[in-house]
Amino acid sequence: MCRFICYRGPEIPLADLLYRPTNSLILQSFHAKERTEPLNGDGFGVGWYTPQISSTPCVFASLTPAWSNRNLRQISEHVKSGCFFAHVRAASPGMRVSEANCHPFQYGRFLWMHNGIIRDFWRIKRRLCASLPDHLYNMIGGTTDSEHAFAVFLHLLGDTGRICSADEMGEALVETIAQLERWTAESGLSGPSYYNFAVTDGRCVAAVRYVSDPTAEPQSLYYSSGGKYQCSQRGVCSFCECDASERTIVIASERLTADARDWFRVAPNHVLAVDAELSVNVELMDVARIGSRVNGQSPVTPEHASILTN
Amino acid sequence: MCRFICYRGPEIPLADLLYRPTNSLILQSFHAKERTEPLNGDGFGVGWYTPQISSTPCVFASLTPAWSNRNLRQISEHVKSGCFFAHVRAASPGMRVSEANCHPFQYGRFLWMHNGIIRDFWRIKRRLCASLPDHLYNMIGGTTDSEHAFAVFLHLLGDTGRICSADEMGEALVETIAQLERWTAESGLSGPSYYNFAVTDGRCVAAVRYVSDPTAEPQSLYYSSGGKYQCSQRGVCSFCECDASERTIVIASERLTADARDWFRVAPNHVLAVDAELSVNVELMDVARIGSRVNGQSPVTPEHASILTN
Amino acid sequence: MCRFICYRGPEIPLADLLYRPTNSLILQSFHAKERTEPLNGDGFGVGWYTPQISSTPCVFASLTPAWSNRNLRQISEHVKSGCFFAHVRAASPGMRVSEANCHPFQYGRFLWMHNGIIRDFWRIKRRLCASLPDHLYNMIGGTTDSEHAFAVFLHLLGDTGRICSADEMGEALVETIAQLERWTAESGLSGPSYYNFAVTDGRCVAAVRYVSDPTAEPQSLYYSSGGKYQCSQRGVCSFCECDASERTIVIASERLTADARDWFRVAPNHVLAVDAELSVNVELMDVARIGSRVNGQSPVTPEHASILTN
Amino acid sequence: MCRFICYRGPEIPLADLLYRPTNSLILQSFHAKERTEPLNGDGFGVGWYTPQISSTPCVFASLTPAWSNRNLRQISEHVKSGCFFAHVRAASPGMRVSEANCHPFQYGRFLWMHNGIIRDFWRIKRRLCASLPDHLYNMIGGTTDSEHAFAVFLHLLGDTGRICSADEMGEALVETIAQLERWTAESGLSGPSYYNFAVTDGRCVAAVRYVSDPTAEPQSLYYSSGGKYQCSQRGVCSFCECDASERTIVIASERLTADARDWFRVAPNHVLAVDAELSVNVELMDVARIGSRVNGQSPVTPEHASILTN
C-alpha cells in the first residue's frame, strides 16, 4: 500500500517536496502517519517532465529504500520540474521487490502510480491480459497489479498519442476501476480492493480515491492548491498567496506540511482532475455505475465492451 | 546467450567448478571463448541440492556480474553439493537485467537453465501462457523466454510431485522444443531459435543442444564423465581415474579445463540424459518429429494435444 | 543502532532463528520492539560456520533490507550450522549503506558484530588507525565505527591464528572498550557511546552490554540457554529440556520468543562468555578500569601501551 | 583501468556522448578498443553541472554495469548540460565494486576521475592520509587510490572555495602526481603507476596523461575541439564548423567517433587545461620535477612542504 505525491506548478527542485517538508515523502518512506504499517521501504521511483527537452518524462527508480538512496538525494537537489510524480513502495505480500515493479510506470507521455491493492489480483490477471492489445500487453515489464491496471487505463483511454483533457483522463480512471471491479465480481471475489490511482501526461493530472467495499475506509488522499510552493532555508514549506500566474497543485497520500489549512482531504469515491491551466475539479464518482456489477447488470459502454470479449 | 554448468557426483565445493578451472564459469562471465560476444555480465545464479536438509534446491541469484560478487565467492567456497547448476547471463536485447530473470529457475524439486534464445518470443508468448494451468502460469516471476519454456516443460512432464526418470525428463525436453517450434511456425516466423536447455530434479539431469535452423550452428555444449573431479592446490583441475563409486558428470557450455581428452562435444540435435546412478545416455533427437511442423502435420501426442487448444 | 543474534548449539537451519520465532530477526528488521526507532533496514549480514568444510565462516551480506531478500530466505532454509551470527543494520546518520558496511565483519576465523554507536567516531578515527599494524589497517574495507572497533579488538587479542579461550575473548572485548573510551576522553568528548559487541571464532562466543554514560540505558541484550532449540510446524519455537548433549545458547538484542522465562536480560556493564563446551559465564566488567579515564589516570597495561604511542 | 569522458560546451543531452557515438562510452563499458582488457563493467558514474540551479554538480553513480542501467539511459536522454564527466570502471584486483568507489568523485564544486592505478597503493595510503587535513580525510568515503589522489589534489589546490584558473588546476594536477611519486619512491617501490586524471569545477577542465615508468605506455587519452557537437537522427556524431560561440571540447580515453581528423592524441607526460572560455592549452609536464624524486632531491615548494611532514 505505498505513499505518493504529484506536483504541478512552477518549476521547483524535486527536493522541495521529497525532502524538505516536515512530513516529506522520504519521511513517509519509513514513518508514514496514515497507514497502520508506517514502512514503505520496498523501492521507490520518481518521474519528471522537462518539456524543453522531451515530451516523455524521465523516470528514475530503484529497488533500494528511498531514505538511504544517494542518487535520489543528488537528483532531487539538482533537477527542477513543473510536473513530477514520486512514489515510495510497500510491496504487497508475495510481490517481488524489483526495479520493474517500482512506480511510477511510464508509457509514452504518461506516468501512472497506485496506492492500494487489487484483491486476489492473480485471479483476474489472465482475463485482464487477454483484453489488452499487443502493444499494451508487451509494455508490461513487471508483475504488479498496479502496472496491469495502467495497461487497462491506457486501453480505455484510446489513442495515447493525442492530447487528451483532464476530464477524459479522470473518466478513464473511473472506467478502469469499473472494469477491474467487473472482472473481480465475475471471479466471485468479495474482499475490498483499494484504488488510489494517479496519472499525468505532463500537462494534466487525474487522481482517484476509492475502495470497493463501502464499509471500508479508502487509503488517504489529500490535495493542496495555492500560489507558489516555497521552502525557506529553515525548512519551513508553504504555499504563498502571491502571483496568480504561479499557481500550484500538490496531490499527496498524506499532508506534507503541518498547516492543516493548506490541505483538503479528498472525499471517498471522488475523482480529482487538474487541467492544463491548473484548475482543479473534484467530483463524486458515478459509484452506481461501478456498483451495478453486484447485481450482474454490466454497465459497459459499447466502445469498451470489446475489451471483455476479445 | 549465456553460459552454464551442471554438476552431478560426489559432494564438492561449488568453487571447484565456478572458480578453479582454467576456463571456469566465472572466467566465462567476462571471457567466454566459444561465443562471438565473450561477455555474460547480466547477472548470474546458482542452485544446489543438499538432500539431507531439503528436497528442494537452494537458489542464490543476483543481477550484478558474477566476477565481482563477494557473496558468490563466499558461498562457493563454503557450500558442498553433489548436484548443482550455475549460470552466467547475457541478456537478450531489450530484456531487463533483474533477479527475476536470472537462471536457474526453480519449481519444487526442479532447476532449469537455458543458453539460447527463442526468436521473436513475444509473438508466441500469449499462446504459450494460454496453454498453461494456473499454478504454472502464476509461477512465472520474470519476463524471459527461458522461464516460460520451463513452464511448458513442467506442464508436459505432468505431475511434478512424482519421481521421474532421466529418460522422461529428456523426452519432455524434446517435446518442449517441438511445442515451442510449433507455436513459432504458426506465427509465421522463420529465424533460428537456440535451445540449449538443462534440467534436474537433484537426482537426474537432462540437457539438449539444438538450433531450429539446420544450417545454423547450435550453441556449444560439452560433457565430461569420469572419476572424482579434483582441484589441486595449484589450481589444476581434473577427473581422476579412481574409485568407480565416485563417478562424476559435468555438462558445460564450454570445456572448463585444458585437457581436451576430458571433454566430449555434444553433437547438434542431441539430448543427454544422466540417470540417478550417473549413467549417461546421449541420443539423437527425433528431429523429424520437430521438423514436421514445417509441413503442418502436427505430431502432437494425444495427451499433450490439449495444450494447443485449451 | 541495529539488532543482532548469535547462535551456538546443535546444527539447525538458520531460518529457525531468522524467520520462525514470533519476534524473529527478520521481524526486527522492520518492527524492532526495544528500540525507539523500530526500523533496521540498511542492509544485513549473516555468517555461519561449517567446520567440516572450512575453519573460516561463510559471510553473506547485502545492502538491501533483510525482509525482502530472497537469497537470504533461500539460504536460511537450506543451510544448517551449529554456530552463526546474523545482523540487521540501522545505519548511523551520514553513514553509507553499502555491503562493505554490513555486519558481521570477518577476519580469519573471527566474526564481529556491533549494536550501538561510538560517539563522534570521526574524531578518534585517525588515532585508532595509527594504532593498528598494517595487516589490520588494510583489512578495513568499510567506513563504520564498528569495523574499526573490530580491528582494535583483533590487535588487542594478539595472535589471531592461535586458539583462544572464551575468557580471553571476553577480556579483549572489555579492553577494546577501555581503549576506545580512552581515545574518546582524550578527544574531550562526553556524549554516551553504546558498545554492544559480539565476537566468535566458531567455537566460543563473547558479547558485552555497555554504555559509556552511567546515567544512560545501554542497548538491550538477552541470552537464552537450554536444550535443543526447536521450531514446530506451527511456528512455535522453544528450547526443549532434553538431552544435555544438545545444549544451546542464543544471544540476541531482543527476546525472540514470547516465553519470557526462556530469556535472561544481560545486566548493564556485563560481559558474557560462552566457551567451547557451551558453558556460559556472565560477569560484571571492571568498570573502574574503564572509568578511570575520567581522571586521566590511564589504566593501560604494559603490553597494550604501545598501541597508544606507535 | 577504466574509461572516461569530459564534455565542455553548449548544453547537450548526456546521451549524445554516452550512447550515440559509434564508440560511445557505453560501448566502451564492454568493448573498449584501446585497453588489453575491453571490459569496464564494475560500476559507473556521471556528474553534470546545471549552473542555473546549483554551483555543485549532480552525481549519479551505480555499482551495476553501465550497459544495462535503465536509470542511466533515462537520465542521459532527459538531462542537458554544458559541462559533464562520465566514467566506466574496471576495478583494480582486490578493490571492491561499490557505489562509494565509483568515479567521478565530488567535493564542493569539483569533480575528479582517474583512469589508471597507483602501484601498491596500500603502501603509501597511511602516509597519504596523514598528510590530509581533517575535512579532506573525512571526505573520503571509499577505498580507491583514485579518491585518495583527489584528496591530495584538493589539499594542494588550497582554498577550494575560491575560483581558480585552468592553469592552477593543471599545475595542482602535476604537483599531485609529483607528490604521489615521492611517497611511492620513499616506499622503495618501482612498478609503473598510471595517472590519467581529469578534474573540473564546472567552468575549467584539466586532464593529464602520465605513466611513472618512461619505458611504459601511458593509458590512452584524446581530445577534440571544434564547433558544436551534434548527433544526427541516424546516429552520426560530429563537430560542426559553425558559430564560434558554440565552441566545444571533449576529452576522452578513446576516440568516440570514426573520423580520426576530429581527435588529437594527448602526448605522454602532457597536461591539458581548458579555461572558462574553452581555450585549450596542452603542455609538456615538468617531468624533471617529478623525476627528481629518484635522486632524492625533493622539489617540494615551501607552501606544500608541510604536507610531507605533518
mmCIF file of C-alpha atoms in Angstrom, chain A residues 107 110 135-136 152-162 172 304:
data_model
loop_
_atom_site.group_PDB
_atom_site.id
_atom_site.type_symbol
_atom_site.label_atom_id
_atom_site.label_comp_id
_atom_site.label_asym_id
_atom_site.label_seq_id
_atom_site.Cartn_x
_atom_site.Cartn_y
_atom_site.Cartn_z
ATOM 1 C CA TYR A 107 4.252 4.761 -21.306
ATOM 2 C CA PHE A 110 2.109 9.104 -19.402
ATOM 3 C CA HIS A 135 1.423 -3.140 -27.654
ATOM 4 C CA LEU A 136 -0.011 -2.756 -24.157
ATOM 5 C CA VAL A 152 -6.203 -1.236 -18.798
ATOM 6 C CA PHE A 153 -6.328 2.537 -18.331
ATOM 7 C CA LEU A 154 -4.304 3.174 -21.497
ATOM 8 C CA HIS A 155 -6.533 0.818 -23.432
ATOM 9 C CA LEU A 156 -9.652 2.571 -22.211
ATOM 10 C CA LEU A 157 -8.173 5.986 -22.908
ATOM 11 C CA GLY A 158 -7.785 5.032 -26.555
ATOM 12 C CA ASP A 159 -5.204 6.695 -28.792
ATOM 13 C CA THR A 160 -2.396 7.617 -26.409
ATOM 14 C CA GLY A 161 -0.711 9.812 -28.987
ATOM 15 C CA ARG A 162 -3.339 12.534 -28.992
ATOM 16 C CA ALA A 172 -10.868 6.738 -17.995
ATOM 17 C CA HIS A 304 -15.416 -0.649 -24.240
#
